[in-house]
PDB file of C-alpha atoms in Angstrom:
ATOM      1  CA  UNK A1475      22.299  17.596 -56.959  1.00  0.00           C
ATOM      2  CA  UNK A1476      23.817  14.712 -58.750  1.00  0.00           C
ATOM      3  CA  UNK A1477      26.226  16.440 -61.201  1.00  0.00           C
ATOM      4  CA  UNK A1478      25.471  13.890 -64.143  1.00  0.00           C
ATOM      5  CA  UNK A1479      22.559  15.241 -67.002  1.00  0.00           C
ATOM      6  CA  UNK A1480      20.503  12.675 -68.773  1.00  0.00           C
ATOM      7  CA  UNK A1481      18.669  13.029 -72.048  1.00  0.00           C
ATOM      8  CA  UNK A1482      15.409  11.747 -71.840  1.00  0.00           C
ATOM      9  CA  UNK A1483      14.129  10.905 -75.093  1.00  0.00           C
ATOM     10  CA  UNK A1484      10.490   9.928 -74.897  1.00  0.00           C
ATOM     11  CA  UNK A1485       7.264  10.680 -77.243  1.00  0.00           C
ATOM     12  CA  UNK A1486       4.528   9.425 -74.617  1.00  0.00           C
ATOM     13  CA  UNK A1487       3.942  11.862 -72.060  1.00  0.00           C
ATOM     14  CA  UNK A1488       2.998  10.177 -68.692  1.00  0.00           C
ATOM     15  CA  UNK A1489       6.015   7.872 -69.459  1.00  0.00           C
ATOM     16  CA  UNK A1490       8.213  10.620 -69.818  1.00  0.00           C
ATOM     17  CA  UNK A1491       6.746  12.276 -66.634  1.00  0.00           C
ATOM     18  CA  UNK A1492       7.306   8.936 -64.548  1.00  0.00           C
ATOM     19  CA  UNK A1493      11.396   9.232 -66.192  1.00  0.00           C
ATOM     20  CA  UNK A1494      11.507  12.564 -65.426  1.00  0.00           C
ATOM     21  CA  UNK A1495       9.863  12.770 -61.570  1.00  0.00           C
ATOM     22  CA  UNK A1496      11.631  10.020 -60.823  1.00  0.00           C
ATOM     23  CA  UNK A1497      15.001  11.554 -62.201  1.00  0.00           C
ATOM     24  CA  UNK A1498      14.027  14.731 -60.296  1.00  0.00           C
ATOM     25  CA  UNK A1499      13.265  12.870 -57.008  1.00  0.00           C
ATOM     26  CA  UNK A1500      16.801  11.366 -56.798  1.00  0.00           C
ATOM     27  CA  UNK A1501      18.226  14.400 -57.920  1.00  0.00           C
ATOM     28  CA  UNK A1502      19.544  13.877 -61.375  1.00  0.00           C
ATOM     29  CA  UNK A1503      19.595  16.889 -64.317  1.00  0.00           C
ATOM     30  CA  UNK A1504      17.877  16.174 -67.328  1.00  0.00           C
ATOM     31  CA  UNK A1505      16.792  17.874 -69.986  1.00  0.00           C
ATOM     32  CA  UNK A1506      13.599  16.168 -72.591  1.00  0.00           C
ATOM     33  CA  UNK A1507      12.966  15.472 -76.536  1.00  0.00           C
ATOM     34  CA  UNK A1508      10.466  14.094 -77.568  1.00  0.00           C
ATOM     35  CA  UNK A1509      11.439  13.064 -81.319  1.00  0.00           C
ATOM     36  CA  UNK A1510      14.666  11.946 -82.832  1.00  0.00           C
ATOM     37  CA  UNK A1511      15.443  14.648 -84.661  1.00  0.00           C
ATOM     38  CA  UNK A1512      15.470  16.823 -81.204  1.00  0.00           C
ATOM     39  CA  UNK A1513      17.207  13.947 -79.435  1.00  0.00           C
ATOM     40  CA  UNK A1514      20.181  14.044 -81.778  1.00  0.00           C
ATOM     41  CA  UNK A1515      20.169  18.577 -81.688  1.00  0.00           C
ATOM     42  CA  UNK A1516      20.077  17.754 -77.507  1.00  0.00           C
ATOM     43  CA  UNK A1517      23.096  15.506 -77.827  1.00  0.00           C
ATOM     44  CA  UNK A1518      24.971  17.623 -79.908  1.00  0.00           C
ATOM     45  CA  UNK A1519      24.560  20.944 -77.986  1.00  0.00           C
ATOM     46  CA  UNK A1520      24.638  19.478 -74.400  1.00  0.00           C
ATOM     47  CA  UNK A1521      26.806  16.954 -74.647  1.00  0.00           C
ATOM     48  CA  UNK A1522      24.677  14.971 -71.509  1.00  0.00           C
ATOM     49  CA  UNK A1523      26.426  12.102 -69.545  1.00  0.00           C
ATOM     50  CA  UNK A1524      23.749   9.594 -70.368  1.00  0.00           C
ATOM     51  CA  UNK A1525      20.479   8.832 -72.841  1.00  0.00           C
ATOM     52  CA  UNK A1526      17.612   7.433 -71.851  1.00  0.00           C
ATOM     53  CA  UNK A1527      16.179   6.157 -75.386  1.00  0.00           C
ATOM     54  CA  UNK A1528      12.647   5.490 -75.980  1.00  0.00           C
ATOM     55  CA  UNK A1529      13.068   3.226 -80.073  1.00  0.00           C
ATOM     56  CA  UNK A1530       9.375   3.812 -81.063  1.00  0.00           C
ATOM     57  CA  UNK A1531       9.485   8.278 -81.988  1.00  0.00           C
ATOM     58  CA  UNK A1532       7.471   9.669 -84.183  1.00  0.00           C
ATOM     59  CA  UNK A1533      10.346  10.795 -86.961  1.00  0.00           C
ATOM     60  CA  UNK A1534      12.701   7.915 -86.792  1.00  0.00           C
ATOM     61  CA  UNK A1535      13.364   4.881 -85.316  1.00  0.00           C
ATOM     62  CA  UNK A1536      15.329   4.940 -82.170  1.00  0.00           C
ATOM     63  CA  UNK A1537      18.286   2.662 -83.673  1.00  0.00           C
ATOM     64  CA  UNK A1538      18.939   5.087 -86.046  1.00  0.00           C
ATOM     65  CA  UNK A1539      19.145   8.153 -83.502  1.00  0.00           C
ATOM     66  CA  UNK A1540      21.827   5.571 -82.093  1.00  0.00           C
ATOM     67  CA  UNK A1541      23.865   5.312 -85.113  1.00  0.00           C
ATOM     68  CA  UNK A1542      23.804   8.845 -85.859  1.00  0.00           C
ATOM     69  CA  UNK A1543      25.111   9.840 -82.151  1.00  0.00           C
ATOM     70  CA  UNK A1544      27.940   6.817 -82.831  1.00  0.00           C
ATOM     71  CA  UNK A1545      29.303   8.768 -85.255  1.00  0.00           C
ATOM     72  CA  UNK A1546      30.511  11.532 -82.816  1.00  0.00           C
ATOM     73  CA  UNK A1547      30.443  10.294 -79.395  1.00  0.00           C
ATOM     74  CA  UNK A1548      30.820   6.624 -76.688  1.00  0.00           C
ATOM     75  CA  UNK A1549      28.502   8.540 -74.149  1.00  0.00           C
ATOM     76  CA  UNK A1550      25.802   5.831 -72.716  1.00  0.00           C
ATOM     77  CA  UNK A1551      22.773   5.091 -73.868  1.00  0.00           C
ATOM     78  CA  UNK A1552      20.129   2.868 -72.285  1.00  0.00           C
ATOM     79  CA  UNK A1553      16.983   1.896 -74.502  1.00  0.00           C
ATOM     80  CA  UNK A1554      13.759   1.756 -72.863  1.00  0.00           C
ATOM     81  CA  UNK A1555      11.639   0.053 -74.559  1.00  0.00           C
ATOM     82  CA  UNK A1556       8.481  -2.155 -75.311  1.00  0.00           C
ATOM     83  CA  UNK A1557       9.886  -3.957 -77.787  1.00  0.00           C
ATOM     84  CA  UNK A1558      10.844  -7.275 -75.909  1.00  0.00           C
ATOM     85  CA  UNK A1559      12.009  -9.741 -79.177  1.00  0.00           C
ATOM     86  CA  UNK A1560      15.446 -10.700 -78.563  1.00  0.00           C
ATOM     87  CA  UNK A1561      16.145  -9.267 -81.923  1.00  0.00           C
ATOM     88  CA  UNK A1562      15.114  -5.846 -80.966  1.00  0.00           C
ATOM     89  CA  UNK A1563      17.709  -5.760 -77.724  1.00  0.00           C
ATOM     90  CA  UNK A1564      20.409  -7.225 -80.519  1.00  0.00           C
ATOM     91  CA  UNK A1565      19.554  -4.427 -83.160  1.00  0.00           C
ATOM     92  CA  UNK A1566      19.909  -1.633 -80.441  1.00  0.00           C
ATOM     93  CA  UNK A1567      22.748  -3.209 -78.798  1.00  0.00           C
ATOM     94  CA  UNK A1568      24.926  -3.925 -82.210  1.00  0.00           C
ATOM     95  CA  UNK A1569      24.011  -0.421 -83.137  1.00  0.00           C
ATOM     96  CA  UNK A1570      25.620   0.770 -79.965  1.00  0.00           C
ATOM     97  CA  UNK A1571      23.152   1.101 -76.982  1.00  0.00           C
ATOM     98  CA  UNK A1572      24.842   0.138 -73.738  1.00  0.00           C
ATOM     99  CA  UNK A1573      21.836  -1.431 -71.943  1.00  0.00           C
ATOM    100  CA  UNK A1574      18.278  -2.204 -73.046  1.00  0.00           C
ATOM    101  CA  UNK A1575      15.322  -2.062 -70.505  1.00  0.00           C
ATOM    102  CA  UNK A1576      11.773  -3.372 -71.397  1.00  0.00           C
ATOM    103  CA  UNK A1577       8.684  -1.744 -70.465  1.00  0.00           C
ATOM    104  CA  UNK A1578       6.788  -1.615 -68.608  1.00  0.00           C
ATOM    105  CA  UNK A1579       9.988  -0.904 -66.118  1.00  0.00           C
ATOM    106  CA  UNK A1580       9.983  -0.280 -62.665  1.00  0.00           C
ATOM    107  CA  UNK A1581      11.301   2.584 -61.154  1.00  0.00           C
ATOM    108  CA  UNK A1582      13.938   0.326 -58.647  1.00  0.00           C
ATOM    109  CA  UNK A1583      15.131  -1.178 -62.019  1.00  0.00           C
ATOM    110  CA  UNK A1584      15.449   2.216 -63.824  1.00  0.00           C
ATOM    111  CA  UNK A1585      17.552   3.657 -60.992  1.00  0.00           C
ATOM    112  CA  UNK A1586      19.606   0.373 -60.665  1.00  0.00           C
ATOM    113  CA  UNK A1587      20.333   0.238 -64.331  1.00  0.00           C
ATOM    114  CA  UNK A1588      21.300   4.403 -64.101  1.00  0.00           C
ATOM    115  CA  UNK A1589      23.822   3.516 -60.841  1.00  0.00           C
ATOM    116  CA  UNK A1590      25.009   0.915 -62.844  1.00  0.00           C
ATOM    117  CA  UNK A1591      25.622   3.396 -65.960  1.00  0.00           C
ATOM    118  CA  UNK A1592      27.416   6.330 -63.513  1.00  0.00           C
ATOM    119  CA  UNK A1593      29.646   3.690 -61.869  1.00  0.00           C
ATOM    120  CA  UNK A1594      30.903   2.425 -65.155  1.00  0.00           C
ATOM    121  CA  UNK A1595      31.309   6.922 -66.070  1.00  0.00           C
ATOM    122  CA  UNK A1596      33.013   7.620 -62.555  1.00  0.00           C
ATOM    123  CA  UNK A1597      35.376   4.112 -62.979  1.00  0.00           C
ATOM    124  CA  UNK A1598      36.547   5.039 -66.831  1.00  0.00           C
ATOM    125  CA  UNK A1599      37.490   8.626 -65.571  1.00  0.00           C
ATOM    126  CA  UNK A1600      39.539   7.154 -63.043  1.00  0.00           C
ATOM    127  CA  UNK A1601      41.387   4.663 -65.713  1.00  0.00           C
ATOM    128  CA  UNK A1602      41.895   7.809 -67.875  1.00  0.00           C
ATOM    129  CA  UNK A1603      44.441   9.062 -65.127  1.00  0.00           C
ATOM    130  CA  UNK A1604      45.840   5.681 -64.725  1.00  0.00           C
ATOM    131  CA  UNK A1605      46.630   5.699 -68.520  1.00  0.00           C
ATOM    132  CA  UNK A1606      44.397   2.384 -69.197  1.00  0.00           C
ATOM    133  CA  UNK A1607      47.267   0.353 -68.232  1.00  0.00           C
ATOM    134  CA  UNK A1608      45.828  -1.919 -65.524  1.00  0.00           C
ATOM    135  CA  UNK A1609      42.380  -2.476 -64.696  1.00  0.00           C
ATOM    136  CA  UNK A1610      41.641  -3.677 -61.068  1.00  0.00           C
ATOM    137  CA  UNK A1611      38.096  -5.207 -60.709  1.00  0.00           C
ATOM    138  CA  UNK A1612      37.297  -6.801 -57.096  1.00  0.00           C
ATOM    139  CA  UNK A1613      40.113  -9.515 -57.372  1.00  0.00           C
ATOM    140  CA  UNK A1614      40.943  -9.525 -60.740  1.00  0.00           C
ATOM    141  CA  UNK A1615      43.578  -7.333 -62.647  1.00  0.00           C
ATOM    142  CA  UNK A1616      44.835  -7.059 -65.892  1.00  0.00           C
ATOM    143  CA  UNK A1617      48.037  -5.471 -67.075  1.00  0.00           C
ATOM    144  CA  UNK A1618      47.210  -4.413 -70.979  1.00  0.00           C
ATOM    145  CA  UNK A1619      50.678  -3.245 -71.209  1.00  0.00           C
ATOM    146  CA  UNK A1620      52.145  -6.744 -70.173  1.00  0.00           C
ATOM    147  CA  UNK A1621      49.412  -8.728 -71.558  1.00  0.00           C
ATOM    148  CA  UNK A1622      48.607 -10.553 -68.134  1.00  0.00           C
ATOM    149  CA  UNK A1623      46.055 -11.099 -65.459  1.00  0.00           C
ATOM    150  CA  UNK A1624      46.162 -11.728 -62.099  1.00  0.00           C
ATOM    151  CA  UNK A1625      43.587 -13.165 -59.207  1.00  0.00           C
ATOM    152  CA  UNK A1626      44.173 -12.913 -56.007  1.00  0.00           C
ATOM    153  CA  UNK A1627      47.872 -11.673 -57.243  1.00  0.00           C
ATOM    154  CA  UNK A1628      48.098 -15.106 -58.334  1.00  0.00           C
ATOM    155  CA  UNK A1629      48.849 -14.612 -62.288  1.00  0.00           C
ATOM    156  CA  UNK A1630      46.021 -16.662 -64.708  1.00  0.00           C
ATOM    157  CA  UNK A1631      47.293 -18.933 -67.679  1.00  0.00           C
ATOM    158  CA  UNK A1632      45.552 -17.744 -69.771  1.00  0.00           C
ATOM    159  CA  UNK A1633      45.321 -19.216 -74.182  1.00  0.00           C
ATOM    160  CA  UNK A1634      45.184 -16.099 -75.978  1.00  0.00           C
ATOM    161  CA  UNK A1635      42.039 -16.234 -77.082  1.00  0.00           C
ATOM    162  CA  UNK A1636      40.847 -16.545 -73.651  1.00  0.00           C
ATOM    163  CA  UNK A1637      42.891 -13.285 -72.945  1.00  0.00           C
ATOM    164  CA  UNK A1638      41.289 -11.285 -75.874  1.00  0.00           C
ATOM    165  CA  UNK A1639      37.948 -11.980 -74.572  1.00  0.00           C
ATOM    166  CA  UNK A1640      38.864 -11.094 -70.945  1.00  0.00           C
ATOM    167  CA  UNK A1641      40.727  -7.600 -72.122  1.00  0.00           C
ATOM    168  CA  UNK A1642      37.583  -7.097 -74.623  1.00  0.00           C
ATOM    169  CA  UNK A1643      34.805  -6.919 -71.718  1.00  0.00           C
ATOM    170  CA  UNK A1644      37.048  -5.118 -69.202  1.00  0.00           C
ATOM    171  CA  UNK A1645      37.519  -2.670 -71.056  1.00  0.00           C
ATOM    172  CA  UNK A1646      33.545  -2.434 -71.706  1.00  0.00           C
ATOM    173  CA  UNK A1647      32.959  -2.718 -68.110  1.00  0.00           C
ATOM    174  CA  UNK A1648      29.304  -2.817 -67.379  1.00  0.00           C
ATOM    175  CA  UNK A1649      28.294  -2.884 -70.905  1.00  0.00           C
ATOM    176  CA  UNK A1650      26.166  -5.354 -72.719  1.00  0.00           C
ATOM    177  CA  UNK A1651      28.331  -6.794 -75.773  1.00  0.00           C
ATOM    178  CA  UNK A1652      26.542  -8.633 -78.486  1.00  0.00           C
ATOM    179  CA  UNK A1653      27.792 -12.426 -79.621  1.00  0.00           C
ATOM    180  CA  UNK A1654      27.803 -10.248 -83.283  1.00  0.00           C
ATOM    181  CA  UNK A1655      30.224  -7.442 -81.418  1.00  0.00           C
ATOM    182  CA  UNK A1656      32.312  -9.583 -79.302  1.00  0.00           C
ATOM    183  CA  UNK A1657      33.111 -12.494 -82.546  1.00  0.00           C
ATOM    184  CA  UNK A1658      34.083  -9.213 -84.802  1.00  0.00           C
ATOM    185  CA  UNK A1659      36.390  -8.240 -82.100  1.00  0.00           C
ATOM    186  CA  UNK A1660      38.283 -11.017 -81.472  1.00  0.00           C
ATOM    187  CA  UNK A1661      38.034 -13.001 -84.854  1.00  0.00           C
ATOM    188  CA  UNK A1662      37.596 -10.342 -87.439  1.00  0.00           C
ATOM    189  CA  UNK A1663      34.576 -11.387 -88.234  1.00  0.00           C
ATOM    190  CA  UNK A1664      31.197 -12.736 -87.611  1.00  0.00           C
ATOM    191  CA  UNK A1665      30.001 -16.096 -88.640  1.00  0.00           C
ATOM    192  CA  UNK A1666      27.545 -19.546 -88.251  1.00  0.00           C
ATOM    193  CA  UNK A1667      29.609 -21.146 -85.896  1.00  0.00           C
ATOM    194  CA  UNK A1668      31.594 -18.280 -84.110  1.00  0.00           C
ATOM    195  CA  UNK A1669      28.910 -17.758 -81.902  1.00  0.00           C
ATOM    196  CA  UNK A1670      29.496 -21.743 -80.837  1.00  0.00           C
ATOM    197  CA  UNK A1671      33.295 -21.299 -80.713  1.00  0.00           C
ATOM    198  CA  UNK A1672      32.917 -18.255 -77.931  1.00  0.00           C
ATOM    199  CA  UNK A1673      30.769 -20.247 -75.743  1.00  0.00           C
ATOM    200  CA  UNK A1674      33.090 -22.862 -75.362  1.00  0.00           C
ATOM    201  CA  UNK A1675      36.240 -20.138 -74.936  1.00  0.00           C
ATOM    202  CA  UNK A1676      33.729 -18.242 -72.377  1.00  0.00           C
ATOM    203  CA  UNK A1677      32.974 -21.609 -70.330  1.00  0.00           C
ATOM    204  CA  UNK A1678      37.041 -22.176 -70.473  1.00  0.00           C
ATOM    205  CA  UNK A1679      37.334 -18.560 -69.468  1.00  0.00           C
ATOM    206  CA  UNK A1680      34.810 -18.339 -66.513  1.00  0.00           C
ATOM    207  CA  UNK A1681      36.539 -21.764 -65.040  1.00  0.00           C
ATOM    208  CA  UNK A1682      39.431 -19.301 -64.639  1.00  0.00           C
ATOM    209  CA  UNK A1683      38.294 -16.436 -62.617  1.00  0.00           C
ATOM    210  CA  UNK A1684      34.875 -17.705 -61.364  1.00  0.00           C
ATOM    211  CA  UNK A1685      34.778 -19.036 -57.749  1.00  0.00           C
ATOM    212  CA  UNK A1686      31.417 -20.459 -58.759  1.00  0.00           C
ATOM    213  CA  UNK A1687      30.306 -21.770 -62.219  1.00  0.00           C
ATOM    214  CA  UNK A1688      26.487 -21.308 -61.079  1.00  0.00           C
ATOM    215  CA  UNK A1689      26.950 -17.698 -59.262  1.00  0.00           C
ATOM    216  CA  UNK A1690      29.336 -15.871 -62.211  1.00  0.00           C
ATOM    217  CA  UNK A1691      30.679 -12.847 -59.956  1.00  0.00           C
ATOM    218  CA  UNK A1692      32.560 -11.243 -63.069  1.00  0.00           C
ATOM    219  CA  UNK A1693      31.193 -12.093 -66.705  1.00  0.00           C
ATOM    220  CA  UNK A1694      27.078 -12.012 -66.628  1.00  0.00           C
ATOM    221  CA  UNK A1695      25.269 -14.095 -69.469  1.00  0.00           C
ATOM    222  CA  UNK A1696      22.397 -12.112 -71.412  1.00  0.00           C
ATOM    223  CA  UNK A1697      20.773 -15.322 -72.551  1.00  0.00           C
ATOM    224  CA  UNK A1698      20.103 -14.943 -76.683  1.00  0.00           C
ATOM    225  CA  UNK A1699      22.153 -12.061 -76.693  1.00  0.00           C
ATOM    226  CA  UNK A1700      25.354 -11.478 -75.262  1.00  0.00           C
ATOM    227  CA  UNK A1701      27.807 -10.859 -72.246  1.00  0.00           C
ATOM    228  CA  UNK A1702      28.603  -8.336 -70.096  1.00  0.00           C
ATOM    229  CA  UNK A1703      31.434  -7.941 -67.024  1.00  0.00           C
ATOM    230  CA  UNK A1704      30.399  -6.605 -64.249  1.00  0.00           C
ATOM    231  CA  UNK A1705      32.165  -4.143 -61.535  1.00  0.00           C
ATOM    232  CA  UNK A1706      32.732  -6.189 -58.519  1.00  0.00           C
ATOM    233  CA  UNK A1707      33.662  -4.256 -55.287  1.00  0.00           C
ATOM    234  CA  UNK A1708      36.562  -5.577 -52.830  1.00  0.00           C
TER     235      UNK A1708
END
C-alpha cells in the first residue's frame, strides 16, 4: 500500500469514482469531500500528503479552499479542472496550487502528474536531512550556502540575477511557478515589463545548463503561464 493519503475533493460523483478507483487500483489512501467547506475540515484533521482539487464545489470556489489551506500548510495540491482559460491555471497557480490538470484527464496523465507530485515529497524529505544546503539534480548542483552552481562539476558563471532564478525553481522542484510568482521573487515586485525582462534572463539562463535549446532537460516552459524545473535522474 503506497504510504502517501490524498484528499480527493470532488462534487460530481462518477468523476470522483474514476479518482478514487483509480487511486485504489494503484494502491494509494485517500479519503473524499465533496464541498469546500469539508475539504478544508479533511485537511486540517488528516493532514494528507497531497489534494486533488476539483475549483467548481458547490459552497466555494476551489481557489479560495486554496488560500485558506495556504495559511497553515505547503502540502501539494493539484487542480483538476474544466476550466481550461489560461487565466484560470494562473488564478489557481498564484493562489498556490502546485499543478493544474484539465478535464477531461486521462487516467495515465493523472497518475503521471501524482508520481511527479510524490517524487518532488520523497526528494524534499531527503534535502531536509541534508540541511537544504546543496541540491543535486541529474548534473546540476547548487551550493545555497556558497552561492554557486556546478555542471558536470564544472562551476557556471552565473549574473546574479540568473542565479536567483536558478536557486528560486530548485528549490520549487517540480512545481509550476507563475511569471506573477517568480517576478515578485526575484524583483520585489510584479510589473508590465517584468514578465519581458525574465524571458530574456531565462533564455540567458537555459544557454547555461541546457545541452539543447529545443529539448530543455531542466527548466520546462508552461506557455502563457509560467516555469517549472524538473527532477532529472543521473
Amino acid at each position: 500500500m503506497n504510504k502517501h493519503l490524498i484528499l480527493v475533493v470532488e462534487d460530481d460523483m462518477p468523476v470522483c469514482n474514476l479518482i478514487t478507483t483509480t487511486l485504489k487500483t494503484h494502491e494509494y489512501r485517500y479519503i473524499v469531500a465533496t464541498n469546500g467547506g469539508a475539504a478544508i475540515m479533511e485537511a486540517a484533521s488528516h493532514n494528507p500528503d497531497i489534494v486533488l482539487l476539483d475549483l467548481g464545489l458547490p459552497d466555494m470556489d476551489g481557489v479560495e479552499v486554496i488560500q485558506k489551506i495556504r495559511s497553515w500548510s505547503n502540502l501539494p495540491i493539484i487542480v483538476l479542472s474544466a476550466r481550461s482559460e489560461d487565466s484560470d491555471k494562473i488564478n489557481a497557480l498564484d493562489a498556490g496550487a502546485d499543478d493544474y490538470l484539465t478535464k477531461p484527464f486521462s487516467v495515465e496523465e493523472l497518475l503521471a502528474r501524482l508520481r511527479v507530485i510524490t517524487r518532488r515529497l520523497i526528494f524534499l524529505q531527503g534535502e531536509k536531512k541534508m540541511g537544504d544546503a546543496v541540491l543535486e539534480n541529474g548534473d546540476l548542483k547548487i551550493d545555497y550556502q556558497a552561492g554557486c552552481a556546478y555542471l558536470k562539476g564544472e562551476e557556471l558563471h552565473l549574473m546574479p540575477m540568473e542565479y536567483k532564478l536558478l536557486a528560486l525553481l530548485s528549490k520549487n522542484l517540480g512545481k509550476v511557478l507563475t511569471h506573477t510568482y517568480i517576478t515578485r521573487e526575484v524583483w520585489g515586485h510584479s510589473l508590465g515589463n517584468d514578465v519581458a525582462s525574465l524571458r530574456v534572463y531565462m533564455a540567458t539562463l537555459r544557454k547555461k545548463i541546457e545541452k539543447d535549446g529545443d529539448s530543455p532537460q531542466y527548466i520546462q516552459t508552461h506557455i502563457g503561464v509560467g516555469y517549472r524545473m524538473i527532477r532529472v535522474e543521473k
